[in-house]
Amino acid sequence: MPLYDILLLMILNCLPASGQRRVVVLDARNHIPVAGASICTGGTAVLTDRGGVVLLPEIGDTIAFVHRHYFSERLQRFELRDTIFLERNEQMKTIELPEVTIEELSPQQKALIASWARAGALIGAAEAPKGLANFDLALMLDRRGRRDRRHLAKAKEVLKKWDKKPRYQGDR
């Protein structure tokens, strides 16, 4: 008899909880799942996962499906199907932002960067070896570390050259 009880518990554990309904939200044109769609019902909101799946609680009479790239849809509870298709809103366009260039730092920003540099120098000094007795074989054999140090040195040289160049043709 205990074997039947355990089997019954395992089967009941696999079923969704009562009061929840599984709904899949798909794109109407190409049937791709709509991830991140917000479903609002009875004052609660849930989001769809990557597969467009959501478990809806049995609360409220109207259900609203909302996504920023799709037209919203409101349904009554009796109209709800297992799969909901949302129409893509073609008028929603991405915003192109113009390029931003920074001409010069304020004195407060310069002081902040200088304090960061001082703090970094203190941290580096604390981590530096304290004499000739320190020996790190792993550091000697680390090819990527040597390559990264060479790359960092070259990058610093390039930045020094850029700092020496005038910003504008008239500034010399």
mmCIF file with all atom_site columns, C-alpha atoms in Angstrom:
data_model
loop_
_atom_site.group_PDB
_atom_site.id
_atom_site.type_symbol
_atom_site.label_atom_id
_atom_site.label_alt_id
_atom_site.label_comp_id
_atom_site.label_asym_id
_atom_site.label_entity_id
_atom_site.label_seq_id
_atom_site.pdbx_PDB_ins_code
_atom_site.Cartn_x
_atom_site.Cartn_y
_atom_site.Cartn_z
_atom_site.occupancy
_atom_site.B_iso_or_equiv
_atom_site.pdbx_formal_charge
_atom_site.auth_seq_id
_atom_site.auth_comp_id
_atom_site.auth_asym_id
_atom_site.auth_atom_id
_atom_site.pdbx_PDB_model_num
ATOM 1   C CA . MET A 1 1   ? 0.000   0.000  0.000   1.00 0.00 ? 1   MET A CA 1
ATOM 2   C CA . PRO A 1 2   ? 2.784   2.593  0.724   1.00 0.00 ? 2   PRO A CA 1
ATOM 3   C CA . LEU A 1 3   ? 4.122   2.040  -2.812  1.00 0.00 ? 3   LEU A CA 1
ATOM 4   C CA . TYR A 1 4   ? 0.797   3.210  -4.286  1.00 0.00 ? 4   TYR A CA 1
ATOM 5   C CA . ASP A 1 5   ? 0.798   6.261  -2.023  1.00 0.00 ? 5   ASP A CA 1
ATOM 6   C CA . ILE A 1 6   ? 4.304   7.223  -3.147  1.00 0.00 ? 6   ILE A CA 1
ATOM 7   C CA . LEU A 1 7   ? 3.373   6.719  -6.804  1.00 0.00 ? 7   LEU A CA 1
ATOM 8   C CA . LEU A 1 8   ? 0.248   8.861  -6.366  1.00 0.00 ? 8   LEU A CA 1
ATOM 9   C CA . LEU A 1 9   ? 2.269   11.638 -4.728  1.00 0.00 ? 9   LEU A CA 1
ATOM 10  C CA . MET A 1 10  ? 4.807   11.584 -7.570  1.00 0.00 ? 10  MET A CA 1
ATOM 11  C CA . ILE A 1 11  ? 2.066   11.894 -10.206 1.00 0.00 ? 11  ILE A CA 1
ATOM 12  C CA . LEU A 1 12  ? 0.288   14.691 -8.347  1.00 0.00 ? 12  LEU A CA 1
ATOM 13  C CA . ASN A 1 13  ? 3.579   16.538 -7.899  1.00 0.00 ? 13  ASN A CA 1
ATOM 14  C CA . CYS A 1 14  ? 4.100   16.649 -11.683 1.00 0.00 ? 14  CYS A CA 1
ATOM 15  C CA . LEU A 1 15  ? 0.734   18.269 -12.379 1.00 0.00 ? 15  LEU A CA 1
ATOM 16  C CA . PRO A 1 16  ? 0.445   22.070 -12.327 1.00 0.00 ? 16  PRO A CA 1
ATOM 17  C CA . ALA A 1 17  ? -1.185  23.472 -9.231  1.00 0.00 ? 17  ALA A CA 1
ATOM 18  C CA . SER A 1 18  ? -4.894  24.024 -9.407  1.00 0.00 ? 18  SER A CA 1
ATOM 19  C CA . GLY A 1 19  ? -5.750  27.605 -10.111 1.00 0.00 ? 19  GLY A CA 1
ATOM 20  C CA . GLN A 1 20  ? -2.979  27.999 -12.692 1.00 0.00 ? 20  GLN A CA 1
ATOM 21  C CA . ARG A 1 21  ? -3.219  27.776 -16.442 1.00 0.00 ? 21  ARG A CA 1
ATOM 22  C CA . ARG A 1 22  ? -0.294  27.348 -18.843 1.00 0.00 ? 22  ARG A CA 1
ATOM 23  C CA . VAL A 1 23  ? -0.356  29.805 -21.765 1.00 0.00 ? 23  VAL A CA 1
ATOM 24  C CA . VAL A 1 24  ? 2.175   30.239 -24.583 1.00 0.00 ? 24  VAL A CA 1
ATOM 25  C CA . VAL A 1 25  ? 2.607   33.702 -26.165 1.00 0.00 ? 25  VAL A CA 1
ATOM 26  C CA . LEU A 1 26  ? 3.856   33.649 -29.792 1.00 0.00 ? 26  LEU A CA 1
ATOM 27  C CA . ASP A 1 27  ? 4.546   36.143 -32.560 1.00 0.00 ? 27  ASP A CA 1
ATOM 28  C CA . ALA A 1 28  ? 1.611   36.053 -34.994 1.00 0.00 ? 28  ALA A CA 1
ATOM 29  C CA . ARG A 1 29  ? 3.784   36.344 -38.112 1.00 0.00 ? 29  ARG A CA 1
ATOM 30  C CA . ASN A 1 30  ? 6.552   33.803 -37.573 1.00 0.00 ? 30  ASN A CA 1
ATOM 31  C CA . HIS A 1 31  ? 5.344   31.848 -34.482 1.00 0.00 ? 31  HIS A CA 1
ATOM 32  C CA . ILE A 1 32  ? 8.467   32.676 -32.441 1.00 0.00 ? 32  ILE A CA 1
ATOM 33  C CA . PRO A 1 33  ? 7.949   32.760 -28.644 1.00 0.00 ? 33  PRO A CA 1
ATOM 34  C CA . VAL A 1 34  ? 7.637   36.253 -27.175 1.00 0.00 ? 34  VAL A CA 1
ATOM 35  C CA . ALA A 1 35  ? 9.924   36.434 -24.154 1.00 0.00 ? 35  ALA A CA 1
ATOM 36  C CA . GLY A 1 36  ? 9.334   39.103 -21.516 1.00 0.00 ? 36  GLY A CA 1
ATOM 37  C CA . ALA A 1 37  ? 5.674   39.741 -22.322 1.00 0.00 ? 37  ALA A CA 1
ATOM 38  C CA . SER A 1 38  ? 3.769   41.032 -19.310 1.00 0.00 ? 38  SER A CA 1
ATOM 39  C CA . ILE A 1 39  ? 0.451   39.373 -18.546 1.00 0.00 ? 39  ILE A CA 1
ATOM 40  C CA . CYS A 1 40  ? -1.771  41.290 -16.122 1.00 0.00 ? 40  CYS A CA 1
ATOM 41  C CA . THR A 1 41  ? -4.805  39.705 -14.504 1.00 0.00 ? 41  THR A CA 1
ATOM 42  C CA . GLY A 1 42  ? -6.686  40.635 -11.346 1.00 0.00 ? 42  GLY A CA 1
ATOM 43  C CA . GLY A 1 43  ? -4.027  43.032 -10.054 1.00 0.00 ? 43  GLY A CA 1
ATOM 44  C CA . THR A 1 44  ? -1.141  40.584 -10.513 1.00 0.00 ? 44  THR A CA 1
ATOM 45  C CA . ALA A 1 45  ? 1.413   40.643 -13.317 1.00 0.00 ? 45  ALA A CA 1
ATOM 46  C CA . VAL A 1 46  ? 3.631   37.818 -14.541 1.00 0.00 ? 46  VAL A CA 1
ATOM 47  C CA . LEU A 1 47  ? 6.249   37.659 -17.315 1.00 0.00 ? 47  LEU A CA 1
ATOM 48  C CA . THR A 1 48  ? 6.739   35.041 -19.983 1.00 0.00 ? 48  THR A CA 1
ATOM 49  C CA . ASP A 1 49  ? 9.994   33.083 -19.992 1.00 0.00 ? 49  ASP A CA 1
ATOM 50  C CA . ARG A 1 50  ? 12.326  32.509 -22.976 1.00 0.00 ? 50  ARG A CA 1
ATOM 51  C CA . GLY A 1 51  ? 9.904   30.013 -24.463 1.00 0.00 ? 51  GLY A CA 1
ATOM 52  C CA . GLY A 1 52  ? 6.986   32.443 -24.195 1.00 0.00 ? 52  GLY A CA 1
ATOM 53  C CA . VAL A 1 53  ? 5.396   30.269 -21.484 1.00 0.00 ? 53  VAL A CA 1
ATOM 54  C CA . VAL A 1 54  ? 3.588   31.634 -18.446 1.00 0.00 ? 54  VAL A CA 1
ATOM 55  C CA . LEU A 1 55  ? 1.499   30.064 -15.685 1.00 0.00 ? 55  LEU A CA 1
ATOM 56  C CA . LEU A 1 56  ? -1.526  32.296 -15.135 1.00 0.00 ? 56  LEU A CA 1
ATOM 57  C CA . PRO A 1 57  ? -3.257  32.422 -11.779 1.00 0.00 ? 57  PRO A CA 1
ATOM 58  C CA . GLU A 1 58  ? -7.047  32.046 -11.841 1.00 0.00 ? 58  GLU A CA 1
ATOM 59  C CA . ILE A 1 59  ? -7.664  35.631 -10.743 1.00 0.00 ? 59  ILE A CA 1
ATOM 60  C CA . GLY A 1 60  ? -9.697  38.292 -12.520 1.00 0.00 ? 60  GLY A CA 1
ATOM 61  C CA . ASP A 1 61  ? -12.061 38.223 -15.484 1.00 0.00 ? 61  ASP A CA 1
ATOM 62  C CA . THR A 1 62  ? -9.909  40.133 -18.000 1.00 0.00 ? 62  THR A CA 1
ATOM 63  C CA . ILE A 1 63  ? -6.360  39.335 -19.016 1.00 0.00 ? 63  ILE A CA 1
ATOM 64  C CA . ALA A 1 64  ? -4.044  41.854 -20.715 1.00 0.00 ? 64  ALA A CA 1
ATOM 65  C CA . PHE A 1 65  ? -1.016  40.784 -22.777 1.00 0.00 ? 65  PHE A CA 1
ATOM 66  C CA . VAL A 1 66  ? 1.526   43.608 -23.123 1.00 0.00 ? 66  VAL A CA 1
ATOM 67  C CA . HIS A 1 67  ? 4.960   43.792 -24.790 1.00 0.00 ? 67  HIS A CA 1
ATOM 68  C CA . ARG A 1 68  ? 6.795   46.877 -25.984 1.00 0.00 ? 68  ARG A CA 1
ATOM 69  C CA . HIS A 1 69  ? 7.237   45.608 -29.579 1.00 0.00 ? 69  HIS A CA 1
ATOM 70  C CA . TYR A 1 70  ? 3.717   44.204 -29.953 1.00 0.00 ? 70  TYR A CA 1
ATOM 71  C CA . PHE A 1 71  ? 0.166   45.516 -29.895 1.00 0.00 ? 71  PHE A CA 1
ATOM 72  C CA . SER A 1 72  ? -1.503  44.927 -26.540 1.00 0.00 ? 72  SER A CA 1
ATOM 73  C CA . GLU A 1 73  ? -4.361  42.477 -26.372 1.00 0.00 ? 73  GLU A CA 1
ATOM 74  C CA . ARG A 1 74  ? -7.142  42.188 -23.777 1.00 0.00 ? 74  ARG A CA 1
ATOM 75  C CA . LEU A 1 75  ? -9.169  39.021 -23.459 1.00 0.00 ? 75  LEU A CA 1
ATOM 76  C CA . GLN A 1 76  ? -11.972 37.827 -21.235 1.00 0.00 ? 76  GLN A CA 1
ATOM 77  C CA . ARG A 1 77  ? -11.249 34.708 -19.219 1.00 0.00 ? 77  ARG A CA 1
ATOM 78  C CA . PHE A 1 78  ? -13.661 32.612 -21.343 1.00 0.00 ? 78  PHE A CA 1
ATOM 79  C CA . GLU A 1 79  ? -11.826 33.770 -24.545 1.00 0.00 ? 79  GLU A CA 1
ATOM 80  C CA . LEU A 1 80  ? -8.441  32.586 -23.279 1.00 0.00 ? 80  LEU A CA 1
ATOM 81  C CA . ARG A 1 81  ? -6.772  29.849 -25.321 1.00 0.00 ? 81  ARG A CA 1
ATOM 82  C CA . ASP A 1 82  ? -3.606  27.836 -24.645 1.00 0.00 ? 82  ASP A CA 1
ATOM 83  C CA . THR A 1 83  ? -1.707  29.844 -27.298 1.00 0.00 ? 83  THR A CA 1
ATOM 84  C CA . ILE A 1 84  ? -1.942  33.610 -27.762 1.00 0.00 ? 84  ILE A CA 1
ATOM 85  C CA . PHE A 1 85  ? -0.635  35.282 -30.916 1.00 0.00 ? 85  PHE A CA 1
ATOM 86  C CA . LEU A 1 86  ? 0.487   38.926 -30.676 1.00 0.00 ? 86  LEU A CA 1
ATOM 87  C CA . GLU A 1 87  ? 0.773   41.201 -33.717 1.00 0.00 ? 87  GLU A CA 1
ATOM 88  C CA . ARG A 1 88  ? 4.104   43.023 -34.068 1.00 0.00 ? 88  ARG A CA 1
ATOM 89  C CA . ASN A 1 89  ? 3.935   46.826 -33.929 1.00 0.00 ? 89  ASN A CA 1
ATOM 90  C CA . GLU A 1 90  ? 5.930   47.973 -36.964 1.00 0.00 ? 90  GLU A CA 1
ATOM 91  C CA . GLN A 1 91  ? 5.722   51.625 -35.887 1.00 0.00 ? 91  GLN A CA 1
ATOM 92  C CA . MET A 1 92  ? 7.931   50.948 -32.878 1.00 0.00 ? 92  MET A CA 1
ATOM 93  C CA . LYS A 1 93  ? 11.416  51.902 -33.980 1.00 0.00 ? 93  LYS A CA 1
ATOM 94  C CA . THR A 1 94  ? 14.696  51.937 -32.151 1.00 0.00 ? 94  THR A CA 1
ATOM 95  C CA . ILE A 1 95  ? 16.078  55.323 -31.273 1.00 0.00 ? 95  ILE A CA 1
ATOM 96  C CA . GLU A 1 96  ? 19.444  56.206 -32.779 1.00 0.00 ? 96  GLU A CA 1
ATOM 97  C CA . LEU A 1 97  ? 21.448  58.297 -30.336 1.00 0.00 ? 97  LEU A CA 1
ATOM 98  C CA . PRO A 1 98  ? 24.034  60.744 -31.665 1.00 0.00 ? 98  PRO A CA 1
ATOM 99  C CA . GLU A 1 99  ? 27.703  60.239 -30.902 1.00 0.00 ? 99  GLU A CA 1
ATOM 100 C CA . VAL A 1 100 ? 28.858  61.853 -27.681 1.00 0.00 ? 100 VAL A CA 1
ATOM 101 C CA . THR A 1 101 ? 32.302  63.409 -27.373 1.00 0.00 ? 101 THR A CA 1
ATOM 102 C CA . ILE A 1 102 ? 33.769  64.835 -24.179 1.00 0.00 ? 102 ILE A CA 1
ATOM 103 C CA . GLU A 1 103 ? 35.856  67.914 -24.734 1.00 0.00 ? 103 GLU A CA 1
ATOM 104 C CA . GLU A 1 104 ? 37.388  68.525 -21.320 1.00 0.00 ? 104 GLU A CA 1
ATOM 105 C CA . LEU A 1 105 ? 37.026  67.298 -17.756 1.00 0.00 ? 105 LEU A CA 1
ATOM 106 C CA . SER A 1 106 ? 35.897  69.555 -14.943 1.00 0.00 ? 106 SER A CA 1
ATOM 107 C CA . PRO A 1 107 ? 38.324  70.226 -12.060 1.00 0.00 ? 107 PRO A CA 1
ATOM 108 C CA . GLN A 1 108 ? 36.246  67.970 -9.788  1.00 0.00 ? 108 GLN A CA 1
ATOM 109 C CA . GLN A 1 109 ? 36.483  65.092 -12.300 1.00 0.00 ? 109 GLN A CA 1
ATOM 110 C CA . LYS A 1 110 ? 40.245  65.596 -12.641 1.00 0.00 ? 110 LYS A CA 1
ATOM 111 C CA . ALA A 1 111 ? 40.657  65.515 -8.849  1.00 0.00 ? 111 ALA A CA 1
ATOM 112 C CA . LEU A 1 112 ? 38.553  62.350 -8.642  1.00 0.00 ? 112 LEU A CA 1
ATOM 113 C CA . ILE A 1 113 ? 40.645  60.602 -11.311 1.00 0.00 ? 113 ILE A CA 1
ATOM 114 C CA . ALA A 1 114 ? 43.846  61.689 -9.545  1.00 0.00 ? 114 ALA A CA 1
ATOM 115 C CA . SER A 1 115 ? 42.556  60.250 -6.256  1.00 0.00 ? 115 SER A CA 1
ATOM 116 C CA . TRP A 1 116 ? 41.742  56.965 -8.034  1.00 0.00 ? 116 TRP A CA 1
ATOM 117 C CA . ALA A 1 117 ? 45.281  56.888 -9.433  1.00 0.00 ? 117 ALA A CA 1
ATOM 118 C CA . ARG A 1 118 ? 46.768  57.499 -5.968  1.00 0.00 ? 118 ARG A CA 1
ATOM 119 C CA . ALA A 1 119 ? 44.594  54.746 -4.475  1.00 0.00 ? 119 ALA A CA 1
ATOM 120 C CA . GLY A 1 120 ? 45.629  52.369 -7.269  1.00 0.00 ? 120 GLY A CA 1
ATOM 121 C CA . ALA A 1 121 ? 49.300  53.182 -6.671  1.00 0.00 ? 121 ALA A CA 1
ATOM 122 C CA . LEU A 1 122 ? 48.867  52.457 -2.963  1.00 0.00 ? 122 LEU A CA 1
ATOM 123 C CA . ILE A 1 123 ? 47.191  49.126 -3.705  1.00 0.00 ? 123 ILE A CA 1
ATOM 124 C CA . GLY A 1 124 ? 49.920  48.233 -6.189  1.00 0.00 ? 124 GLY A CA 1
ATOM 125 C CA . ALA A 1 125 ? 52.609  49.184 -3.653  1.00 0.00 ? 125 ALA A CA 1
ATOM 126 C CA . ALA A 1 126 ? 50.952  46.992 -1.033  1.00 0.00 ? 126 ALA A CA 1
ATOM 127 C CA . GLU A 1 127 ? 50.926  44.025 -3.406  1.00 0.00 ? 127 GLU A CA 1
ATOM 128 C CA . ALA A 1 128 ? 54.483  44.551 -4.655  1.00 0.00 ? 128 ALA A CA 1
ATOM 129 C CA . PRO A 1 129 ? 57.189  42.100 -3.565  1.00 0.00 ? 129 PRO A CA 1
ATOM 130 C CA . LYS A 1 130 ? 59.078  43.130 -0.435  1.00 0.00 ? 130 LYS A CA 1
ATOM 131 C CA . GLY A 1 131 ? 62.588  42.047 -1.363  1.00 0.00 ? 131 GLY A CA 1
ATOM 132 C CA . LEU A 1 132 ? 64.669  39.668 -3.398  1.00 0.00 ? 132 LEU A CA 1
ATOM 133 C CA . ALA A 1 133 ? 63.459  36.549 -1.571  1.00 0.00 ? 133 ALA A CA 1
ATOM 134 C CA . ASN A 1 134 ? 60.059  36.506 -3.319  1.00 0.00 ? 134 ASN A CA 1
ATOM 135 C CA . PHE A 1 135 ? 59.959  34.149 -6.274  1.00 0.00 ? 135 PHE A CA 1
ATOM 136 C CA . ASP A 1 136 ? 56.878  33.214 -8.268  1.00 0.00 ? 136 ASP A CA 1
ATOM 137 C CA . LEU A 1 137 ? 57.405  30.395 -10.762 1.00 0.00 ? 137 LEU A CA 1
ATOM 138 C CA . ALA A 1 138 ? 53.804  30.550 -12.016 1.00 0.00 ? 138 ALA A CA 1
ATOM 139 C CA . LEU A 1 139 ? 54.238  34.225 -12.890 1.00 0.00 ? 139 LEU A CA 1
ATOM 140 C CA . MET A 1 140 ? 57.418  33.410 -14.844 1.00 0.00 ? 140 MET A CA 1
ATOM 141 C CA . LEU A 1 141 ? 55.694  30.657 -16.824 1.00 0.00 ? 141 LEU A CA 1
ATOM 142 C CA . ASP A 1 142 ? 52.524  32.641 -17.520 1.00 0.00 ? 142 ASP A CA 1
ATOM 143 C CA . ARG A 1 143 ? 52.729  33.374 -21.270 1.00 0.00 ? 143 ARG A CA 1
ATOM 144 C CA . ARG A 1 144 ? 49.404  35.185 -21.403 1.00 0.00 ? 144 ARG A CA 1
ATOM 145 C CA . GLY A 1 145 ? 50.438  37.419 -18.518 1.00 0.00 ? 145 GLY A CA 1
ATOM 146 C CA . ARG A 1 146 ? 53.649  38.418 -20.341 1.00 0.00 ? 146 ARG A CA 1
ATOM 147 C CA . ARG A 1 147 ? 51.675  39.048 -23.516 1.00 0.00 ? 147 ARG A CA 1
ATOM 148 C CA . ASP A 1 148 ? 49.159  41.171 -21.601 1.00 0.00 ? 148 ASP A CA 1
ATOM 149 C CA . ARG A 1 149 ? 51.925  43.200 -19.946 1.00 0.00 ? 149 ARG A CA 1
ATOM 150 C CA . ARG A 1 150 ? 53.528  43.883 -23.341 1.00 0.00 ? 150 ARG A CA 1
ATOM 151 C CA . HIS A 1 151 ? 50.151  44.872 -24.765 1.00 0.00 ? 151 HIS A CA 1
ATOM 152 C CA . LEU A 1 152 ? 49.529  47.193 -21.803 1.00 0.00 ? 152 LEU A CA 1
ATOM 153 C CA . ALA A 1 153 ? 52.926  48.852 -22.288 1.00 0.00 ? 153 ALA A CA 1
ATOM 154 C CA . LYS A 1 154 ? 52.211  49.441 -26.006 1.00 0.00 ? 154 LYS A CA 1
ATOM 155 C CA . ALA A 1 155 ? 48.769  50.860 -25.185 1.00 0.00 ? 155 ALA A CA 1
ATOM 156 C CA . LYS A 1 156 ? 50.311  53.263 -22.665 1.00 0.00 ? 156 LYS A CA 1
ATOM 157 C CA . GLU A 1 157 ? 52.808  54.461 -25.296 1.00 0.00 ? 157 GLU A CA 1
ATOM 158 C CA . VAL A 1 158 ? 50.004  55.107 -27.793 1.00 0.00 ? 158 VAL A CA 1
ATOM 159 C CA . LEU A 1 159 ? 48.009  57.032 -25.185 1.00 0.00 ? 159 LEU A CA 1
ATOM 160 C CA . LYS A 1 160 ? 51.059  59.167 -24.351 1.00 0.00 ? 160 LYS A CA 1
ATOM 161 C CA . LYS A 1 161 ? 51.434  60.016 -28.060 1.00 0.00 ? 161 LYS A CA 1
ATOM 162 C CA . TRP A 1 162 ? 47.754  60.954 -28.248 1.00 0.00 ? 162 TRP A CA 1
ATOM 163 C CA . ASP A 1 163 ? 48.104  63.193 -25.198 1.00 0.00 ? 163 ASP A CA 1
ATOM 164 C CA . LYS A 1 164 ? 50.939  65.087 -26.897 1.00 0.00 ? 164 LYS A CA 1
ATOM 165 C CA . LYS A 1 165 ? 48.886  65.803 -30.053 1.00 0.00 ? 165 LYS A CA 1
ATOM 166 C CA . PRO A 1 166 ? 46.892  69.053 -30.085 1.00 0.00 ? 166 PRO A CA 1
ATOM 167 C CA . ARG A 1 167 ? 43.133  68.597 -29.801 1.00 0.00 ? 167 ARG A CA 1
ATOM 168 C CA . TYR A 1 168 ? 42.323  71.015 -32.606 1.00 0.00 ? 168 TYR A CA 1
ATOM 169 C CA . GLN A 1 169 ? 44.273  72.280 -35.559 1.00 0.00 ? 169 GLN A CA 1
ATOM 170 C CA . GLY A 1 170 ? 44.270  75.797 -34.063 1.00 0.00 ? 170 GLY A CA 1
ATOM 171 C CA . ASP A 1 171 ? 45.636  74.619 -30.664 1.00 0.00 ? 171 ASP A CA 1
ATOM 172 C CA . ARG A 1 172 ? 49.406  74.446 -30.950 1.00 0.00 ? 172 ARG A CA 1
#
